[in-house]
PDB file of N, CA and C and ligand atoms in Angstrom:
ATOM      1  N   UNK A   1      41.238  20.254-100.133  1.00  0.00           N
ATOM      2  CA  UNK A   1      41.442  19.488 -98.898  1.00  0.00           C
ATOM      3  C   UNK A   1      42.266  18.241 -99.224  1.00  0.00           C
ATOM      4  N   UNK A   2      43.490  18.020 -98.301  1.00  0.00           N
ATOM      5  CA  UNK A   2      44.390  16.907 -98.770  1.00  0.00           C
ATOM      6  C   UNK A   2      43.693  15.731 -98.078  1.00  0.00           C
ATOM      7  N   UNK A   3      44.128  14.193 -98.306  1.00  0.00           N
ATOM      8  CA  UNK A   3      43.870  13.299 -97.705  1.00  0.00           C
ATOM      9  C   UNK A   3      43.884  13.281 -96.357  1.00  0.00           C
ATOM     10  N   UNK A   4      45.319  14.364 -95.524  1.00  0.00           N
ATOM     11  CA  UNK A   4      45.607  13.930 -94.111  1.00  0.00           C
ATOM     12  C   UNK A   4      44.111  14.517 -93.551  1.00  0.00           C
ATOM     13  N   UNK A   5      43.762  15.610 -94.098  1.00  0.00           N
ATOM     14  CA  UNK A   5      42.799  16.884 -93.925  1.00  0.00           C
ATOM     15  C   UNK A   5      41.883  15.985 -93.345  1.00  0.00           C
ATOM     16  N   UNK A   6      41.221  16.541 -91.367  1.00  0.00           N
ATOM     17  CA  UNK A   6      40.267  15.812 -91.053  1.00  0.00           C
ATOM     18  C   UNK A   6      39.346  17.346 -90.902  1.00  0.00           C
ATOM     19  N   UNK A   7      38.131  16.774 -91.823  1.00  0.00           N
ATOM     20  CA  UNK A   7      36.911  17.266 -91.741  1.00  0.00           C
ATOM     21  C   UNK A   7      36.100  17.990 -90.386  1.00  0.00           C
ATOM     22  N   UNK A   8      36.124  18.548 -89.744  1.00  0.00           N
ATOM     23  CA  UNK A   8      35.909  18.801 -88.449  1.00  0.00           C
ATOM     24  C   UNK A   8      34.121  19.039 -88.451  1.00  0.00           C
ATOM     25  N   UNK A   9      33.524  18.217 -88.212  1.00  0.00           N
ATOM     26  CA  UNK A   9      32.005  18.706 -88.416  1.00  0.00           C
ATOM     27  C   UNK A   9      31.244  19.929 -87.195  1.00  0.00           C
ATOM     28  N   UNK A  10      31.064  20.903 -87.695  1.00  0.00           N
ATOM     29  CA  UNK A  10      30.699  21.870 -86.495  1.00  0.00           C
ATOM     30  C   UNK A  10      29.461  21.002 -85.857  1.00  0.00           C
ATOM     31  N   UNK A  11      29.870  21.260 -84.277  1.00  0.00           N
ATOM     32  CA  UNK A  11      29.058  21.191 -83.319  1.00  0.00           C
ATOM     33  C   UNK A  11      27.433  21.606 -83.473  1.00  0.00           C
ATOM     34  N   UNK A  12      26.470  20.466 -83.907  1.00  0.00           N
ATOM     35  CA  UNK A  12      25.064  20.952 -84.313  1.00  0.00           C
ATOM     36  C   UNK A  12      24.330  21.312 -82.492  1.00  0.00           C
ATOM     37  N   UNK A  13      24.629  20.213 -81.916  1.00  0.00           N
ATOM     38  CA  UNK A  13      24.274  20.126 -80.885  1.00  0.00           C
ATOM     39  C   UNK A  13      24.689  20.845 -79.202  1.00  0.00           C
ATOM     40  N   UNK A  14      24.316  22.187 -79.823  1.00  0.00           N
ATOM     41  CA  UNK A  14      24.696  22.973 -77.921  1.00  0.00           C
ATOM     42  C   UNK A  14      23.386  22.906 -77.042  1.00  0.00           C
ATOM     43  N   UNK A  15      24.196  22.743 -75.855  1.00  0.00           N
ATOM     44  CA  UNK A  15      23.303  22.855 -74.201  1.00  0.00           C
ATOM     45  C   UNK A  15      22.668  24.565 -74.807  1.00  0.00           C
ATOM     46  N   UNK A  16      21.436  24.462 -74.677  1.00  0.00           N
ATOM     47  CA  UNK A  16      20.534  25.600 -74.812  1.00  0.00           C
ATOM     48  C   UNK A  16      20.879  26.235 -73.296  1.00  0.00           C
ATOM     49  N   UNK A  17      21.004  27.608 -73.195  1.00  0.00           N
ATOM     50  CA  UNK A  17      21.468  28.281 -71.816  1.00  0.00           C
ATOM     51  C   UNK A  17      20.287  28.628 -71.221  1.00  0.00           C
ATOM     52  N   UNK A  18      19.718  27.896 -70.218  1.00  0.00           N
ATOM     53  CA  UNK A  18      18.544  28.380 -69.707  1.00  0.00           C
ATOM     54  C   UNK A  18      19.041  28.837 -68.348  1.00  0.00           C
ATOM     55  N   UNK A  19      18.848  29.874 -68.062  1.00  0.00           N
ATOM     56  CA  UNK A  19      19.295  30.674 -66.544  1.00  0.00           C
ATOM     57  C   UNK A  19      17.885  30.908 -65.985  1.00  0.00           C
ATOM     58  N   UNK A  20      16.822  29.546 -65.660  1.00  0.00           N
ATOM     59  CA  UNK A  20      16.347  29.686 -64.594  1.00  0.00           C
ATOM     60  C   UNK A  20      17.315  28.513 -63.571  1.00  0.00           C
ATOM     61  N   UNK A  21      17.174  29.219 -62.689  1.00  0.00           N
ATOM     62  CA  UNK A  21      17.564  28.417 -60.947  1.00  0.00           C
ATOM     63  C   UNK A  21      16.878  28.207 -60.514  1.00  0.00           C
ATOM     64  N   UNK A  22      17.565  26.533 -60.144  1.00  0.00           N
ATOM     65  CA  UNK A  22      17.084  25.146 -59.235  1.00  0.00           C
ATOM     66  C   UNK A  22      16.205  25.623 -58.089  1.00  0.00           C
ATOM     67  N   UNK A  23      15.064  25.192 -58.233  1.00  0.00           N
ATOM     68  CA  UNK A  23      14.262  26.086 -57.180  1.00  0.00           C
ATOM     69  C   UNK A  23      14.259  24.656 -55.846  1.00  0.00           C
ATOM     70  N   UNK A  24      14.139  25.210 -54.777  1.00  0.00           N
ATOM     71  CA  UNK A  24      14.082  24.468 -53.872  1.00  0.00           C
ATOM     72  C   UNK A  24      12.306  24.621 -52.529  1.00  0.00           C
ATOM     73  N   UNK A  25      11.980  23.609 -52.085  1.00  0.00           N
ATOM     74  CA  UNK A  25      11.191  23.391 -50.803  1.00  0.00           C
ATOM     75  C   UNK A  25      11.219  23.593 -49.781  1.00  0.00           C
ATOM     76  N   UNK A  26      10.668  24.171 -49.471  1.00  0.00           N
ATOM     77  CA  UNK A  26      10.328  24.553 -47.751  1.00  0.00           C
ATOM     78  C   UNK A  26       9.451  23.804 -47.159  1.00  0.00           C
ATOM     79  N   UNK A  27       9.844  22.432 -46.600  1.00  0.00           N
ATOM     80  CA  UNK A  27       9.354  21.809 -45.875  1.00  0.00           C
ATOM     81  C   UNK A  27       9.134  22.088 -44.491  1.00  0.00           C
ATOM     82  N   UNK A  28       7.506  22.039 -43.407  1.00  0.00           N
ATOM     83  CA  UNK A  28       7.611  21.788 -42.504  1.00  0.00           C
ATOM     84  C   UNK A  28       7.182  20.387 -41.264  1.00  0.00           C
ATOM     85  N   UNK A  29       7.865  20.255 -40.540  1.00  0.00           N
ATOM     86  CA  UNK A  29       7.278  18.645 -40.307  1.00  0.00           C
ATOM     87  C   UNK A  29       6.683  19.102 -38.961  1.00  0.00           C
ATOM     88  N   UNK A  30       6.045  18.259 -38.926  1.00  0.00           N
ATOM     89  CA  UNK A  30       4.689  18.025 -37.302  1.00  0.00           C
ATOM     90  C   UNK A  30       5.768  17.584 -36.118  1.00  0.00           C
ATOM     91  N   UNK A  31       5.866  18.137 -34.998  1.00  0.00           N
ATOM     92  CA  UNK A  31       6.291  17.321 -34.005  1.00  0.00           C
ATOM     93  C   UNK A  31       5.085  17.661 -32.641  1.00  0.00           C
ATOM     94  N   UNK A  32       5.419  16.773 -31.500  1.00  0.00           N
ATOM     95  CA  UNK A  32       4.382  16.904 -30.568  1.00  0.00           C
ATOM     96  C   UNK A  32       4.360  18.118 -29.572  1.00  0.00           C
ATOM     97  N   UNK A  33       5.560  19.068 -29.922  1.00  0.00           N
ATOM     98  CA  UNK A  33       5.624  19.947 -28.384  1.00  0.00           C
ATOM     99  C   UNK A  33       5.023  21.373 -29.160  1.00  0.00           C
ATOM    100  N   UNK A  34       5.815  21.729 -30.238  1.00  0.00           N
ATOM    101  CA  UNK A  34       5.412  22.872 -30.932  1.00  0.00           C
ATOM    102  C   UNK A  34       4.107  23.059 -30.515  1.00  0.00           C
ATOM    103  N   UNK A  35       3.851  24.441 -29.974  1.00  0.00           N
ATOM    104  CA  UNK A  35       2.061  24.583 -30.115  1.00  0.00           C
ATOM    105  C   UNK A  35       1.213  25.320 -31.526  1.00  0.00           C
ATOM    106  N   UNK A  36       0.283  24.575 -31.642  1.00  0.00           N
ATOM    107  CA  UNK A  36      -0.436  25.436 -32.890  1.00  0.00           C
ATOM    108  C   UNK A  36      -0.002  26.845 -33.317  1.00  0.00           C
ATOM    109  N   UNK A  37      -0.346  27.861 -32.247  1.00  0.00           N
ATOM    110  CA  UNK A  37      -0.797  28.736 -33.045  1.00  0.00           C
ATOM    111  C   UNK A  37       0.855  29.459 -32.938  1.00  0.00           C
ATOM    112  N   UNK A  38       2.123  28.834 -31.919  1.00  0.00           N
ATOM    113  CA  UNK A  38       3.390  29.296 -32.672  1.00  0.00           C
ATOM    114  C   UNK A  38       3.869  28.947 -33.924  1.00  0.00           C
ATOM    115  N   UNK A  39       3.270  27.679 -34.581  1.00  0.00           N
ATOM    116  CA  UNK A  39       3.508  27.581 -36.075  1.00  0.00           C
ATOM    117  C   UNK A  39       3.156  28.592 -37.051  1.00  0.00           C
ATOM    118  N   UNK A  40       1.531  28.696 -36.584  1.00  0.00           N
ATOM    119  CA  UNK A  40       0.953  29.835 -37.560  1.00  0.00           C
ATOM    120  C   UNK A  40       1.723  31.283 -37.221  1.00  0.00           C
ATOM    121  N   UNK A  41       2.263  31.625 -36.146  1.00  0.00           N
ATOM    122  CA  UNK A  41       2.889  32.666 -36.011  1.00  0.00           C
ATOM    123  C   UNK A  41       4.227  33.272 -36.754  1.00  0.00           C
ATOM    124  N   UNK A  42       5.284  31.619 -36.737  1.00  0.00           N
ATOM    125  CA  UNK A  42       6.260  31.672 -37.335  1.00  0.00           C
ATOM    126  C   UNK A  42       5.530  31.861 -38.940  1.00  0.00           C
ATOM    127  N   UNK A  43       4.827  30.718 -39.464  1.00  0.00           N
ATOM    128  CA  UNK A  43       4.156  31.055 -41.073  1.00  0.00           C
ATOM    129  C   UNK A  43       4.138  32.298 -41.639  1.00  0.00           C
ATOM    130  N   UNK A  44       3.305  33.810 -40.422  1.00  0.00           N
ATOM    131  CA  UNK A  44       3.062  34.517 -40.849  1.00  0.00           C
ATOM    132  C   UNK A  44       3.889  35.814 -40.825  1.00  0.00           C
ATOM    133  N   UNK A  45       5.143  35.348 -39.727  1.00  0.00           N
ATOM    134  CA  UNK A  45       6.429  36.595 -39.562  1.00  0.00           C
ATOM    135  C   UNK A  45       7.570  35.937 -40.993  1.00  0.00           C
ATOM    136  N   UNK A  46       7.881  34.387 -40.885  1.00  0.00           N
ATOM    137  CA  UNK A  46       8.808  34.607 -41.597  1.00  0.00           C
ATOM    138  C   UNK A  46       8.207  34.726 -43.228  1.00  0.00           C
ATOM    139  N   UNK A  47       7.530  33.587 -43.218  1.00  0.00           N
ATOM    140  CA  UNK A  47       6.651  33.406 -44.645  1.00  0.00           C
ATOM    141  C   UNK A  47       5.332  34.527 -44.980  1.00  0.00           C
ATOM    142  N   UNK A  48       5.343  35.518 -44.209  1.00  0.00           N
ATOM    143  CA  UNK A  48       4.247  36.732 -44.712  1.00  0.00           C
ATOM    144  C   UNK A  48       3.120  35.874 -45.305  1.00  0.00           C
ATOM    145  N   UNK A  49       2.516  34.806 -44.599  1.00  0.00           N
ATOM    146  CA  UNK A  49       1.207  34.213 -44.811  1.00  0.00           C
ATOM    147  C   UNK A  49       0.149  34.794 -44.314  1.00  0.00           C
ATOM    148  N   UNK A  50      -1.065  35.137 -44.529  1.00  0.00           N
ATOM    149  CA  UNK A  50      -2.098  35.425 -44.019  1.00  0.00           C
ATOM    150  C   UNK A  50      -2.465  34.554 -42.924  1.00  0.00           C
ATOM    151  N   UNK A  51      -2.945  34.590 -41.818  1.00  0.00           N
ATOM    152  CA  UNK A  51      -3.794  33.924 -40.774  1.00  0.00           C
ATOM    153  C   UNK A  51      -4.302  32.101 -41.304  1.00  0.00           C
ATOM    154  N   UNK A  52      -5.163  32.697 -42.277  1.00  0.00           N
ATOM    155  CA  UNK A  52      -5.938  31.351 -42.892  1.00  0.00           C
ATOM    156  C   UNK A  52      -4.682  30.689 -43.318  1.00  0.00           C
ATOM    157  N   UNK A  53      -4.178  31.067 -44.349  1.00  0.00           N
ATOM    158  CA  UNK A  53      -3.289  29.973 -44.908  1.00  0.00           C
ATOM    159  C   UNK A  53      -2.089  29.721 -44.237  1.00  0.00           C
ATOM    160  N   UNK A  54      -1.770  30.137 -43.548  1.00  0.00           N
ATOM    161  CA  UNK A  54      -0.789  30.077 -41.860  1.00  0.00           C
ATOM    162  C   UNK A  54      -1.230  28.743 -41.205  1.00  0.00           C
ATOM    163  N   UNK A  55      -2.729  29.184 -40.960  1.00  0.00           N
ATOM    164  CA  UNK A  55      -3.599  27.697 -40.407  1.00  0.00           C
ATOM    165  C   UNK A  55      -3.309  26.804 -41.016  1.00  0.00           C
ATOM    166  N   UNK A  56      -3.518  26.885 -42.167  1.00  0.00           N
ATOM    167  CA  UNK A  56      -4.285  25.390 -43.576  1.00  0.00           C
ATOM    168  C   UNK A  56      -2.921  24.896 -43.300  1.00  0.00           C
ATOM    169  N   UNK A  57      -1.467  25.461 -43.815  1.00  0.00           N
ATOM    170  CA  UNK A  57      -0.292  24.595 -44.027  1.00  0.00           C
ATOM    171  C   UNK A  57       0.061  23.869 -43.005  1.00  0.00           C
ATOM    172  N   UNK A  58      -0.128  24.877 -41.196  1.00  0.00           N
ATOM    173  CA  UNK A  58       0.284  24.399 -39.935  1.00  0.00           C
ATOM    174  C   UNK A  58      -0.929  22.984 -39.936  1.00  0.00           C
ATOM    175  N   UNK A  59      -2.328  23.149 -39.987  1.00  0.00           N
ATOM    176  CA  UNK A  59      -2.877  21.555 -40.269  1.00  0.00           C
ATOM    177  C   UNK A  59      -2.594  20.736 -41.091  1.00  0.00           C
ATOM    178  N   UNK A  60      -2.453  21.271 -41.957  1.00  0.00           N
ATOM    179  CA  UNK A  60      -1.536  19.828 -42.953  1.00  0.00           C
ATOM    180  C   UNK A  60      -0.234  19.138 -42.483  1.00  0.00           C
ATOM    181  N   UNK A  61       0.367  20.055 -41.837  1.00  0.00           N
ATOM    182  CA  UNK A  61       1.726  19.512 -41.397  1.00  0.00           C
ATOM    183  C   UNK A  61       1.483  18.570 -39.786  1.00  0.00           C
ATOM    184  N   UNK A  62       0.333  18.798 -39.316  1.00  0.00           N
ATOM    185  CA  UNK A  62       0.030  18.408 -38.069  1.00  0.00           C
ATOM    186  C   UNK A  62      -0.852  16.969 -38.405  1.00  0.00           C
ATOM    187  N   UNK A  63      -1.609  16.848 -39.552  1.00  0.00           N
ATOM    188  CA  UNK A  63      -2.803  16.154 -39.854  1.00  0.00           C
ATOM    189  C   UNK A  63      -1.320  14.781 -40.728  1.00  0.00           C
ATOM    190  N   UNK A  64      -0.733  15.452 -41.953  1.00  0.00           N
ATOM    191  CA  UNK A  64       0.088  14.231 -42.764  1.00  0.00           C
ATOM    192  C   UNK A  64       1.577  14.521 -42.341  1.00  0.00           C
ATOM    193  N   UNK A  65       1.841  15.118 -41.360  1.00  0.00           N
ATOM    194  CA  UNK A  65       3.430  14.800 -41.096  1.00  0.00           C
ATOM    195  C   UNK A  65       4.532  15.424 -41.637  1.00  0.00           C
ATOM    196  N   UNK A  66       4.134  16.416 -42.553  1.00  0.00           N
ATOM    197  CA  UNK A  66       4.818  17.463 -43.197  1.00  0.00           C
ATOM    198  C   UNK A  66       4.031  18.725 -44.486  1.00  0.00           C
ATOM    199  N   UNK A  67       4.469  19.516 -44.445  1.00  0.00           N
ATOM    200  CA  UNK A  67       3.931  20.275 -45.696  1.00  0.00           C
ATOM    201  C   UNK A  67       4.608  21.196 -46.236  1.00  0.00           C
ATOM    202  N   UNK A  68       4.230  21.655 -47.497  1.00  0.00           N
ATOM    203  CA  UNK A  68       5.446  22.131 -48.621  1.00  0.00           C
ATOM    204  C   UNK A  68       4.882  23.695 -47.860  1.00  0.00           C
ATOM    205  N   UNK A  69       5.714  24.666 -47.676  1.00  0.00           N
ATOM    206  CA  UNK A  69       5.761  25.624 -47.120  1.00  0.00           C
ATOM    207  C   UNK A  69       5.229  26.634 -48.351  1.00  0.00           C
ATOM    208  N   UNK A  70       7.046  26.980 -48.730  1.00  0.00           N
ATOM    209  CA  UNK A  70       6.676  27.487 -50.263  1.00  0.00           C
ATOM    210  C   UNK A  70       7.877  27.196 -51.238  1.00  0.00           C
ATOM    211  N   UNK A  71       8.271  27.203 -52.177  1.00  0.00           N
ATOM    212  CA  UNK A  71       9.488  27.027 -53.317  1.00  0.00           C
ATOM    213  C   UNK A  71       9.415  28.441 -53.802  1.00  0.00           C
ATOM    214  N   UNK A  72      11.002  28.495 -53.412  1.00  0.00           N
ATOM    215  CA  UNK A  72      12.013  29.463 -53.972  1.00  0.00           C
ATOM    216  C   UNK A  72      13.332  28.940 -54.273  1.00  0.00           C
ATOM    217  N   UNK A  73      14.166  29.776 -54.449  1.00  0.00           N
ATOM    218  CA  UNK A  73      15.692  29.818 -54.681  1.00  0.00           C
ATOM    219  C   UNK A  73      16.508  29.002 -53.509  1.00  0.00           C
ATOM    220  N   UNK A  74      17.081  28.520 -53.535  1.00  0.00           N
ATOM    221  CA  UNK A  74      17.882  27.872 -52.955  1.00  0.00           C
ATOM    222  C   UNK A  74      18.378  29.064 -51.534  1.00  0.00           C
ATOM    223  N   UNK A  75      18.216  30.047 -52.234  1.00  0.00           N
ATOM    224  CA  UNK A  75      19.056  31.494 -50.983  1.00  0.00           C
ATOM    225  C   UNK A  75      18.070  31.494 -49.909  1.00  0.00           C
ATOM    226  N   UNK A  76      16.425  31.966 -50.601  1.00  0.00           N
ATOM    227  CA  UNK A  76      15.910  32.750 -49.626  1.00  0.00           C
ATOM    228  C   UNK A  76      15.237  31.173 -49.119  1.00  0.00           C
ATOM    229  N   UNK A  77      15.406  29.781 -49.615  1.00  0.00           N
ATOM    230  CA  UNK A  77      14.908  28.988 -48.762  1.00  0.00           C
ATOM    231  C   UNK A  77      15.811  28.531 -47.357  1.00  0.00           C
ATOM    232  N   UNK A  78      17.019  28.687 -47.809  1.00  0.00           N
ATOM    233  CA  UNK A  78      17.606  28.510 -46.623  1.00  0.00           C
ATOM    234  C   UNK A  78      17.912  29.436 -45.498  1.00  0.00           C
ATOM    235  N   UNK A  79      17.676  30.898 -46.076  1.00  0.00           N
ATOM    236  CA  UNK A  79      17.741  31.830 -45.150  1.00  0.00           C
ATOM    237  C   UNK A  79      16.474  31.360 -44.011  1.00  0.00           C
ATOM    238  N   UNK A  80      15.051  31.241 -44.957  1.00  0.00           N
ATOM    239  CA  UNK A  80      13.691  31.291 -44.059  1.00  0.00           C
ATOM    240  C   UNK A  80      14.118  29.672 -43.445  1.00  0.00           C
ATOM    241  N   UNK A  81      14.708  29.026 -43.656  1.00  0.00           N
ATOM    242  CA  UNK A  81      14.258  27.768 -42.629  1.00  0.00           C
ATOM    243  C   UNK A  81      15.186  28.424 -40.995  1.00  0.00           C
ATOM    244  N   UNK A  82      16.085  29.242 -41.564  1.00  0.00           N
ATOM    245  CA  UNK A  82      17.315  29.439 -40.599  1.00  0.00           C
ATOM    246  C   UNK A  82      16.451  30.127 -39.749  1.00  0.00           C
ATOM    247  N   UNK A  83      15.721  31.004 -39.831  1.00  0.00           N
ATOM    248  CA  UNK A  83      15.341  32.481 -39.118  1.00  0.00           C
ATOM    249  C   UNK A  83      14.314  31.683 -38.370  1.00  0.00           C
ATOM    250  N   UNK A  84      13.259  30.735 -39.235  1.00  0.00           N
ATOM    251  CA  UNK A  84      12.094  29.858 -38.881  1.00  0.00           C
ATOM    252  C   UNK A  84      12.546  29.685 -37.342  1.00  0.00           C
ATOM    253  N   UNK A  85      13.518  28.376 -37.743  1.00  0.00           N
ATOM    254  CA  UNK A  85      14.345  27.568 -36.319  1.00  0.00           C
ATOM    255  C   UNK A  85      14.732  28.540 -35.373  1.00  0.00           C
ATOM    256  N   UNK A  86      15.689  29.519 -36.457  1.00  0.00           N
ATOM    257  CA  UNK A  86      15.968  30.643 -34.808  1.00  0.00           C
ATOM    258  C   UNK A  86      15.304  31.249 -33.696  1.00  0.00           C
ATOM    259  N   UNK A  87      13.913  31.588 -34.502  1.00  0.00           N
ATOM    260  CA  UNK A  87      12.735  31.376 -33.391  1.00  0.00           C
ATOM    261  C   UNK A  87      12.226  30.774 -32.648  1.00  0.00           C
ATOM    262  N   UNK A  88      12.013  29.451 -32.897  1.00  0.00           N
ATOM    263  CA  UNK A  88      11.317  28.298 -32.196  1.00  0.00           C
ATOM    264  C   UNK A  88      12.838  28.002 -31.251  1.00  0.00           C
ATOM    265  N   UNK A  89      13.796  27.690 -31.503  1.00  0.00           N
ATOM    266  CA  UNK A  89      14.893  26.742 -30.251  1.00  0.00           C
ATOM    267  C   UNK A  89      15.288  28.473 -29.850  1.00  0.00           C
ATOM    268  N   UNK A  90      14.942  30.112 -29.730  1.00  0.00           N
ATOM    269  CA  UNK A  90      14.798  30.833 -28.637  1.00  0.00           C
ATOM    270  C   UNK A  90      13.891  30.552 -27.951  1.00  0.00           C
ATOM    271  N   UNK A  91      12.339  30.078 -28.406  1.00  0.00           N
ATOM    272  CA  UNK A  91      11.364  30.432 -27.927  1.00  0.00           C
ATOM    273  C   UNK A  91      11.277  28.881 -27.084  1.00  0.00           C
ATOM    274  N   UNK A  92      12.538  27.745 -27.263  1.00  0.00           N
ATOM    275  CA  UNK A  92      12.181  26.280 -26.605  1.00  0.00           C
ATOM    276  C   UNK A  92      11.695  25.382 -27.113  1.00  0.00           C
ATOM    277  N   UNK A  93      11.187  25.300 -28.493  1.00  0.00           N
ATOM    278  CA  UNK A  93      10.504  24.421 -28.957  1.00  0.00           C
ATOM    279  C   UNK A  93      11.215  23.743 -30.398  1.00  0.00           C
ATOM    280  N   UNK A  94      10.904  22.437 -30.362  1.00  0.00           N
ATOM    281  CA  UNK A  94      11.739  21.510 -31.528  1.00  0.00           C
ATOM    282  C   UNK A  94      11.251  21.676 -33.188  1.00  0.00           C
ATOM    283  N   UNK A  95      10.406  23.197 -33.507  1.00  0.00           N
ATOM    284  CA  UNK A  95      10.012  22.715 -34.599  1.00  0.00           C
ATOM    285  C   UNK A  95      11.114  22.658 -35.959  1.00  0.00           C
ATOM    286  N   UNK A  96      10.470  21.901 -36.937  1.00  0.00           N
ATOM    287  CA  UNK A  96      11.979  21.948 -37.767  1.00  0.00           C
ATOM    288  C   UNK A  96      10.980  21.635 -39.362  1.00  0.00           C
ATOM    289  N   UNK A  97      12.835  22.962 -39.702  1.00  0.00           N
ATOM    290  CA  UNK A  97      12.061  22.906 -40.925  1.00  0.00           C
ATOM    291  C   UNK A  97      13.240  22.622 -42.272  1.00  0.00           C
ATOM    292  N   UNK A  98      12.832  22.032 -43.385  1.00  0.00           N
ATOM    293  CA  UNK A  98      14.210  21.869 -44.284  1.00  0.00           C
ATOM    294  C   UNK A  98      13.874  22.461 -45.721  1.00  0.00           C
ATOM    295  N   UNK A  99      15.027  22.446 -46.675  1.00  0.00           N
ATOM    296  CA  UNK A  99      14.954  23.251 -47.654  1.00  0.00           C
ATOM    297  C   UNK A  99      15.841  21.809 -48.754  1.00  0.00           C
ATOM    298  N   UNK A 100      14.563  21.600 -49.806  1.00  0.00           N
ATOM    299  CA  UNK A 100      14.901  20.478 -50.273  1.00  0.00           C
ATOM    300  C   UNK A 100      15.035  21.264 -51.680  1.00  0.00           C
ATOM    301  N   UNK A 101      15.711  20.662 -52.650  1.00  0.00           N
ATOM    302  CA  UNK A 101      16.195  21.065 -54.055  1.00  0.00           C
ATOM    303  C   UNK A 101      14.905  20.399 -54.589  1.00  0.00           C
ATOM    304  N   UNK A 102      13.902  20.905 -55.466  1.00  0.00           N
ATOM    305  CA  UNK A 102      13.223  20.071 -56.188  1.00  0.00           C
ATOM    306  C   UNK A 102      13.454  18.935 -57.424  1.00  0.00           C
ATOM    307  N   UNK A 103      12.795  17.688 -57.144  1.00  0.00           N
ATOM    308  CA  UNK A 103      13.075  17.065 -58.730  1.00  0.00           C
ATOM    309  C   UNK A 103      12.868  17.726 -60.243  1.00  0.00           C
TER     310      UNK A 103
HETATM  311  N1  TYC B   1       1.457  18.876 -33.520  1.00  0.00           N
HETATM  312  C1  TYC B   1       1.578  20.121 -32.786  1.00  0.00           C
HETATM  313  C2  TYC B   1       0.615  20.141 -31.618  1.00  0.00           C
HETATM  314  O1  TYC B   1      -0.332  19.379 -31.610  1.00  0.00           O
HETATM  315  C3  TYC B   1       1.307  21.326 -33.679  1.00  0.00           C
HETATM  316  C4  TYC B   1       2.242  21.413 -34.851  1.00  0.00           C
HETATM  317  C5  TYC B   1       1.716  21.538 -36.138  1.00  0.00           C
HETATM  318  C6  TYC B   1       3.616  21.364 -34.663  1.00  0.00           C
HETATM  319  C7  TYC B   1       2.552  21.636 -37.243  1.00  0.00           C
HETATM  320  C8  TYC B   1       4.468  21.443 -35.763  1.00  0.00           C
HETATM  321  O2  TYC B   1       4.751  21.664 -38.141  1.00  0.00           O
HETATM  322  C9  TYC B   1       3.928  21.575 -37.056  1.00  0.00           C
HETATM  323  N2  TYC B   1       0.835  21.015 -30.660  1.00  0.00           N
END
């Protein structure tokens, strides 16, 4: 190796390739017109929830003002908020729901 000769030190340090995906939230929030049991209805057509836990999330969201639906993929969360809404503003009512990227 001559003097000009620069030493090139191999790269110790690579980004490890982890291919899980950014999972995201399905938030739903409380408003005053929605009626009960069309929440639990939407819960259990789009989100395939059982009855009970249809209930539990629609009271949580009614009782603290929002609740985590469920976390998935970024795809199928935004598909289910879409289909969610498409139901409720056919059916007249303001409920709303969002699809947050998790920390
Ligand atoms: N607060 C609504 C009512 O009393 C019911 C409701 C619950 C609406 C949860 C939206 O995300 C919601 N009729």
């Amino acid at each position: 190796m001559s003097d000009n000769d620069i030493a090139l030190k191999p790269k110790t340090k690579s980004k490890p390739k982890l291919d899980r995906p950014k999972l995201y939230k399905v938030i739903l929030f409380n408003d005053d017109y929605t009626p009960r049991e069309f929440v639990v209805m939407i819960l259990k057509v789009v989100f395939r929830m059982s009855e009970e836990t249809g209930y539990r999330v629609m009271m949580t969201a009614h009782k603290m003002g929002s609740s985590v639906v469920v976390v998935c993929t970024k795809d199928i969360a935004e598909t289910k908020v879409k289909e969610a809404m498409d139901y409720a503003k056919e059916a007249g009512f303001p409920l709303m729901l969002t699809a947050e990227p998790e920390e």
